[in-house]
């Protein structure tokens, strides 16, 4: 179900709706009965948000609420039956049960915030400069954590309004015209899938849908996230397309070389962090990162010196072959049937053809040292002009407060 039918302010509610689906009772089942029925008849049932980019363009986001079920062929009907019950008949007005679920959800988010400093800092960093990053921030980053925490802390006062918001989101989202379905199954089971899907779609809301274009703009920049952590996660990055550069498969090899030959040595071996790396995406997102890092400013200095590393780069043919093999190994790997289905869906929405993927493989296999050196200017533009976000020890960040525009206490 496409989230673009919702308003931007409703996006956190869509994430909460995906959390609640299957975790609260329905008109025909108590929560306990529903949980038992799902476990008895299905091999798995989950609801979650997922975002794709059409032609890897940050301006063409395709965010979805996904309902996924695994079942034996002869139980397909049960999968659709429970999906219909959960979509159309969940008790979104049962504030007592919803409060219990949200309280546990907030507790898990807090535990995740304490445990996954790298993930929250990365999401926050990408929200500064990309629409996809801001969407992730609103539905799974700090903004979402604060949204849920505020809701739990003031639930009794906001319960009725919150319940109405969930119902509005549900009615807007779950319409036949907003549905796309897929199945990974034996060819003999496809006819049953189509039959069940036809019946299921008739239970959904009627009427056409209109997509909304969200601003998804962030006013934040260069933030220090204060925590009780004894180490730092130091991130810097942005969108290389904003500087006029375009994706090329050779950047995959560039990522390997900078991560393994430069940042691993400078940030981990010499600096004492658990890890140092760069990540670059076809969508334009690129960032430098450190993991469990005792340092801060020296790590940023290492990022700033990356262009010089590329300028002086020297490898023999065997070393270059090793990097190319390492890159290819991350591109092609065995997949289960379920994973192949997910990949097919992602390629469908992103419009990634076999020709595009093969062109990337060819680019990787033909990468030379001279090719890598041509990215010196791009990396220089990035380290000179992109923001930072650091999750780390409160005292360390305060000692280096000139690095940041804002310091934020997390808890």
XYZ file of C-alpha atoms in Angstrom:
411
model
C 0.000 0.000 0.000
C 1.503 3.316 -1.141
C 2.127 5.844 1.655
C 1.997 8.807 -0.702
C -1.766 9.005 -0.152
C -1.010 10.280 3.370
C 0.064 13.713 4.547
C 3.644 14.116 5.751
C 2.525 14.609 9.361
C 0.809 11.202 9.212
C 3.975 9.245 8.398
C 4.856 8.442 12.052
C 1.278 7.215 12.521
C 1.713 4.896 9.533
C 4.763 3.367 11.208
C 2.796 2.964 14.445
C -0.061 1.380 12.523
C 2.364 -1.202 11.118
C 3.506 -1.926 14.697
C -0.052 -2.361 15.947
C -1.321 -4.550 13.106
C -1.487 -8.105 14.378
C -0.630 -6.986 17.922
C -4.108 -5.861 18.918
C -7.474 -7.622 18.847
C -10.017 -7.496 16.035
C -13.794 -7.722 15.908
C -13.599 -11.521 15.615
C -10.454 -12.303 17.637
C -8.922 -11.256 20.899
C -5.211 -10.563 20.568
C -4.399 -13.953 22.096
C -6.712 -15.768 19.701
C -5.326 -13.875 16.710
C -1.730 -14.573 17.699
C -2.502 -18.294 18.072
C -4.316 -18.416 14.724
C -1.429 -16.744 12.895
C 1.078 -19.143 14.450
C -1.101 -22.165 13.665
C -1.848 -21.489 10.011
C 0.998 -19.281 8.754
C 4.758 -19.578 8.669
C 5.084 -15.884 9.403
C 3.073 -12.656 9.325
C 4.590 -9.176 9.451
C 3.771 -5.574 8.631
C 6.412 -2.902 8.071
C 7.337 0.186 6.041
C 9.693 -0.044 3.093
C 10.933 2.651 0.713
C 12.076 2.290 -2.882
C 13.512 4.870 -5.280
C 12.381 4.945 -8.883
C 15.513 4.887 -11.041
C 17.527 5.501 -7.854
C 16.289 9.093 -7.714
C 15.874 10.648 -4.264
C 13.140 12.884 -5.677
C 11.078 9.860 -6.734
C 10.471 7.995 -3.502
C 8.024 5.099 -3.423
C 7.265 4.421 0.257
C 5.067 1.434 1.046
C 3.351 -0.239 3.962
C 4.017 -3.932 3.380
C 1.945 -6.854 4.630
C 3.906 -10.084 4.291
C 2.824 -13.647 5.002
C 4.397 -17.059 4.501
C 2.097 -20.022 4.088
C 1.702 -23.464 2.565
C -0.127 -23.458 -0.752
C -3.237 -25.034 0.748
C -3.362 -22.317 3.468
C -3.326 -19.327 1.104
C -6.935 -18.580 1.900
C -6.089 -18.263 5.596
C -3.372 -15.716 4.843
C -5.853 -13.487 3.006
C -8.523 -14.105 5.636
C -6.311 -12.908 8.486
C -4.939 -9.997 6.452
C -8.502 -8.837 5.743
C -9.480 -9.196 9.397
C -6.465 -7.212 10.575
C -6.798 -4.474 7.951
C -10.545 -3.917 8.189
C -11.467 -4.978 11.705
C -8.581 -4.202 14.073
C -9.820 -2.494 17.221
C -8.051 0.823 16.771
C -10.286 2.297 19.468
C -9.097 -0.170 22.126
C -6.897 2.377 23.871
C -6.024 0.102 26.808
C -4.485 -2.570 24.576
C -2.877 0.046 22.316
C -1.304 1.740 25.336
C 0.254 -1.574 26.422
C 1.665 -2.199 22.940
C 3.016 1.347 22.604
C 4.618 1.256 26.050
C 6.529 -1.901 25.105
C 7.342 -0.410 21.712
C 8.793 2.716 23.318
C 10.856 0.582 25.675
C 12.309 -1.342 22.725
C 13.069 1.901 20.901
C 14.923 3.227 23.949
C 16.946 0.016 24.179
C 17.714 0.294 20.469
C 18.752 3.936 20.877
C 21.251 2.946 23.565
C 22.524 -0.028 21.590
C 22.621 1.251 18.001
C 24.342 4.610 18.085
C 25.701 4.124 14.584
C 22.267 3.473 13.089
C 20.591 6.484 14.696
C 23.483 8.808 13.825
C 23.483 7.566 10.212
C 19.735 8.092 9.842
C 19.999 11.560 11.377
C 22.936 12.484 9.112
C 21.164 11.416 5.932
C 18.038 13.338 6.980
C 20.016 16.581 6.656
C 20.459 16.315 2.896
C 18.199 13.632 1.373
C 14.438 13.114 1.208
C 14.862 9.383 1.763
C 16.883 10.118 4.887
C 14.242 12.490 6.234
C 11.547 9.885 5.580
C 13.603 7.307 7.510
C 14.096 9.815 10.319
C 10.348 10.435 10.668
C 9.494 6.736 10.690
C 12.458 5.149 12.454
C 14.990 7.707 13.668
C 15.233 10.109 16.584
C 12.186 12.096 15.458
C 10.135 8.920 15.537
C 11.520 7.941 18.953
C 10.595 11.361 20.343
C 7.140 11.108 18.736
C 6.447 7.726 20.379
C 7.898 8.806 23.733
C 5.740 11.934 23.815
C 2.700 9.873 22.904
C 3.328 7.336 25.677
C 4.062 10.040 28.263
C 0.812 11.863 27.449
C -1.296 8.957 26.259
C -4.319 9.474 28.507
C -4.776 13.046 27.278
C -4.182 12.189 23.624
C -5.780 8.733 23.394
C -8.972 9.739 21.602
C -7.204 11.977 19.084
C -4.540 9.343 18.504
C -7.145 6.658 17.893
C -8.945 8.871 15.390
C -5.663 9.550 13.583
C -4.948 5.823 13.264
C -8.435 5.197 11.873
C -8.037 8.032 9.348
C -4.656 6.689 8.218
C -6.079 3.180 7.890
C -9.081 4.286 5.834
C -6.938 6.434 3.549
C -4.276 3.802 3.047
C -6.165 0.529 2.638
C -7.997 1.026 -0.616
C -8.214 -1.328 -3.569
C -6.795 1.316 -5.907
C -3.776 1.676 -3.599
C -2.933 -2.029 -3.502
C -0.194 -3.934 -5.264
C 0.302 -7.640 -4.537
C 2.927 -10.238 -5.385
C 3.574 -13.874 -4.603
C 6.514 -16.237 -4.671
C 5.075 -19.686 -5.229
C 4.916 -22.736 -7.434
C 3.261 -22.077 -10.775
C 0.416 -24.439 -9.844
C -0.435 -22.259 -6.820
C -0.638 -18.997 -8.766
C -4.244 -19.483 -9.880
C -5.344 -19.843 -6.249
C -3.362 -16.736 -5.350
C -5.113 -14.697 -8.030
C -8.507 -15.989 -6.946
C -7.854 -15.190 -3.278
C -6.434 -11.785 -4.170
C -9.545 -10.897 -6.164
C -11.778 -11.696 -3.208
C -9.484 -9.872 -0.783
C -9.352 -6.711 -2.895
C -13.158 -6.452 -2.850
C -13.058 -6.002 0.939
C -10.868 -2.904 0.710
C -11.987 0.691 0.543
C -13.360 2.054 -2.720
C -12.530 5.218 -4.599
C -9.504 6.646 -6.345
C -6.390 7.753 -4.533
C -4.352 10.923 -4.986
C -0.647 11.047 -4.261
C 0.806 13.875 -2.197
C 4.263 15.371 -2.703
C 5.931 15.881 0.681
C 8.556 18.572 1.279
C 10.581 16.240 3.561
C 12.955 19.035 4.495
C 15.234 19.084 7.530
C 16.294 22.198 9.424
C 18.997 20.297 11.310
C 22.737 20.193 10.618
C 25.977 19.233 12.393
C 24.543 17.722 15.552
C 26.144 16.023 18.525
C 23.951 13.372 20.143
C 24.823 13.225 23.841
C 24.617 9.809 25.457
C 26.085 7.720 28.258
C 28.215 5.865 25.721
C 31.945 5.668 26.442
C 32.775 5.760 22.726
C 31.743 7.748 19.662
C 30.164 7.001 16.307
C 31.537 9.744 14.065
C 29.726 10.245 10.759
C 30.080 12.732 7.932
C 28.390 12.713 4.548
C 25.586 13.762 2.239
C 24.426 13.385 -1.361
C 27.165 13.323 -4.004
C 24.610 14.109 -6.738
C 24.127 17.604 -5.289
C 27.749 18.306 -6.267
C 27.150 17.308 -9.881
C 28.408 13.713 -9.761
C 26.596 10.658 -11.075
C 26.616 7.035 -9.973
C 29.008 4.623 -11.620
C 29.605 0.982 -10.755
C 33.289 1.798 -10.276
C 32.274 3.613 -7.084
C 31.673 0.195 -5.520
C 35.387 -0.539 -5.858
C 36.196 2.961 -4.611
C 34.166 2.169 -1.494
C 36.168 -1.028 -0.912
C 39.534 0.660 -1.354
C 38.839 3.669 0.875
C 37.256 1.513 3.574
C 39.848 -1.251 3.694
C 43.088 0.483 2.741
C 42.596 3.904 4.301
C 39.905 4.226 6.961
C 40.443 0.774 8.455
C 44.100 1.603 9.007
C 43.705 5.225 10.102
C 40.580 4.953 12.217
C 40.795 1.392 13.523
C 44.418 0.247 13.561
C 45.983 3.610 14.455
C 43.009 5.382 16.036
C 41.797 2.491 18.163
C 38.173 2.381 16.968
C 36.431 -0.916 16.315
C 35.903 0.113 12.709
C 36.301 2.822 10.074
C 34.575 2.773 6.687
C 32.865 4.594 3.849
C 29.474 3.698 2.375
C 28.224 4.899 -0.999
C 24.857 4.246 -2.628
C 23.557 4.536 -6.220
C 20.920 6.946 -4.903
C 23.642 9.468 -4.044
C 23.941 8.848 -0.312
C 27.550 8.639 0.845
C 29.103 8.872 4.276
C 32.252 8.204 6.274
C 31.751 6.416 9.581
C 33.558 5.106 12.629
C 32.355 2.417 15.024
C 32.988 2.464 18.782
C 35.548 5.196 18.355
C 37.527 6.664 21.297
C 38.242 9.765 19.158
C 36.308 12.544 17.458
C 38.317 15.348 15.856
C 41.184 13.087 14.782
C 38.674 10.871 12.985
C 37.196 13.857 11.151
C 40.778 14.806 10.202
C 41.253 11.340 8.705
C 38.114 11.805 6.628
C 39.447 15.160 5.422
C 42.718 13.553 4.308
C 41.025 10.918 2.140
C 41.531 12.897 -1.126
C 45.294 12.818 -0.505
C 45.133 9.046 -0.057
C 43.490 8.708 -3.474
C 45.967 11.078 -5.094
C 48.914 8.940 -3.933
C 47.202 5.598 -4.537
C 49.436 2.794 -5.802
C 48.487 -0.889 -6.184
C 49.889 -3.754 -8.184
C 47.651 -5.862 -10.401
C 47.156 -8.589 -7.783
C 45.942 -6.094 -5.168
C 43.557 -4.487 -7.631
C 42.175 -7.906 -8.569
C 41.608 -8.646 -4.877
C 39.509 -5.492 -4.469
C 37.480 -6.253 -7.579
C 36.752 -9.803 -6.408
C 35.744 -8.495 -2.992
C 33.358 -6.037 -4.621
C 31.754 -8.574 -6.939
C 31.242 -10.996 -4.056
C 28.911 -8.499 -2.390
C 26.866 -8.071 -5.585
C 26.062 -11.686 -6.421
C 25.176 -14.226 -3.756
C 22.749 -17.133 -3.347
C 19.209 -16.164 -2.334
C 16.286 -18.068 -0.856
C 12.954 -18.054 -2.667
C 11.642 -15.391 -0.284
C 14.728 -13.232 -0.821
C 14.423 -13.561 -4.594
C 10.860 -12.337 -4.316
C 11.942 -9.287 -2.301
C 14.694 -8.533 -4.808
C 12.219 -8.799 -7.690
C 9.855 -6.336 -6.004
C 12.701 -3.902 -5.303
C 13.848 -4.077 -8.931
C 10.292 -3.574 -10.166
C 9.747 -0.393 -8.157
C 13.233 0.991 -8.777
C 13.073 0.079 -12.494
C 16.396 -1.756 -12.301
C 16.779 -3.916 -15.383
C 19.213 -6.757 -15.965
C 21.071 -4.514 -18.398
C 21.612 -1.889 -15.686
C 22.872 -4.499 -13.226
C 25.154 -6.069 -15.822
C 26.565 -2.650 -16.690
C 27.486 -2.237 -13.014
C 29.232 -5.601 -12.986
C 31.131 -4.665 -16.134
C 32.132 -1.345 -14.570
C 33.435 -3.094 -11.452
C 35.423 -5.644 -13.469
C 37.044 -2.933 -15.597
C 38.006 -0.591 -12.727
C 41.630 0.577 -12.704
C 43.749 2.617 -10.315
C 43.441 5.546 -12.719
C 39.652 5.303 -12.457
C 39.829 5.454 -8.665
C 42.079 8.506 -8.730
C 39.515 10.422 -10.777
C 37.263 10.467 -7.693
C 39.698 12.617 -5.711
C 37.766 15.798 -6.519
C 34.410 14.247 -5.590
C 35.729 13.053 -2.231
C 37.310 16.471 -1.634
C 33.966 18.191 -2.314
C 32.280 15.823 0.114
C 34.674 16.195 3.043
C 34.765 19.988 2.635
C 31.035 20.587 2.214
C 28.996 17.921 4.027
C 27.725 17.968 7.618
C 28.631 15.729 10.531
C 26.586 13.866 13.101
C 28.238 12.274 16.123
C 26.649 9.990 18.700
C 28.859 9.702 21.735
C 30.005 10.481 25.220
C 28.484 13.644 26.658
C 31.752 14.983 28.064
C 33.721 14.322 24.873
C 31.135 16.018 22.681
C 30.909 19.024 24.985
C 34.703 19.361 24.936
C 34.462 19.579 21.127
C 31.268 21.627 20.920
C 32.727 23.941 18.252
C 32.348 21.053 15.792
C 28.557 21.221 16.150
C 25.718 23.637 15.581
C 23.642 21.856 18.222
C 24.118 19.362 21.060
C 21.142 17.118 21.821
C 20.680 15.088 25.008
C 19.113 11.753 24.071
C 17.828 10.554 27.452
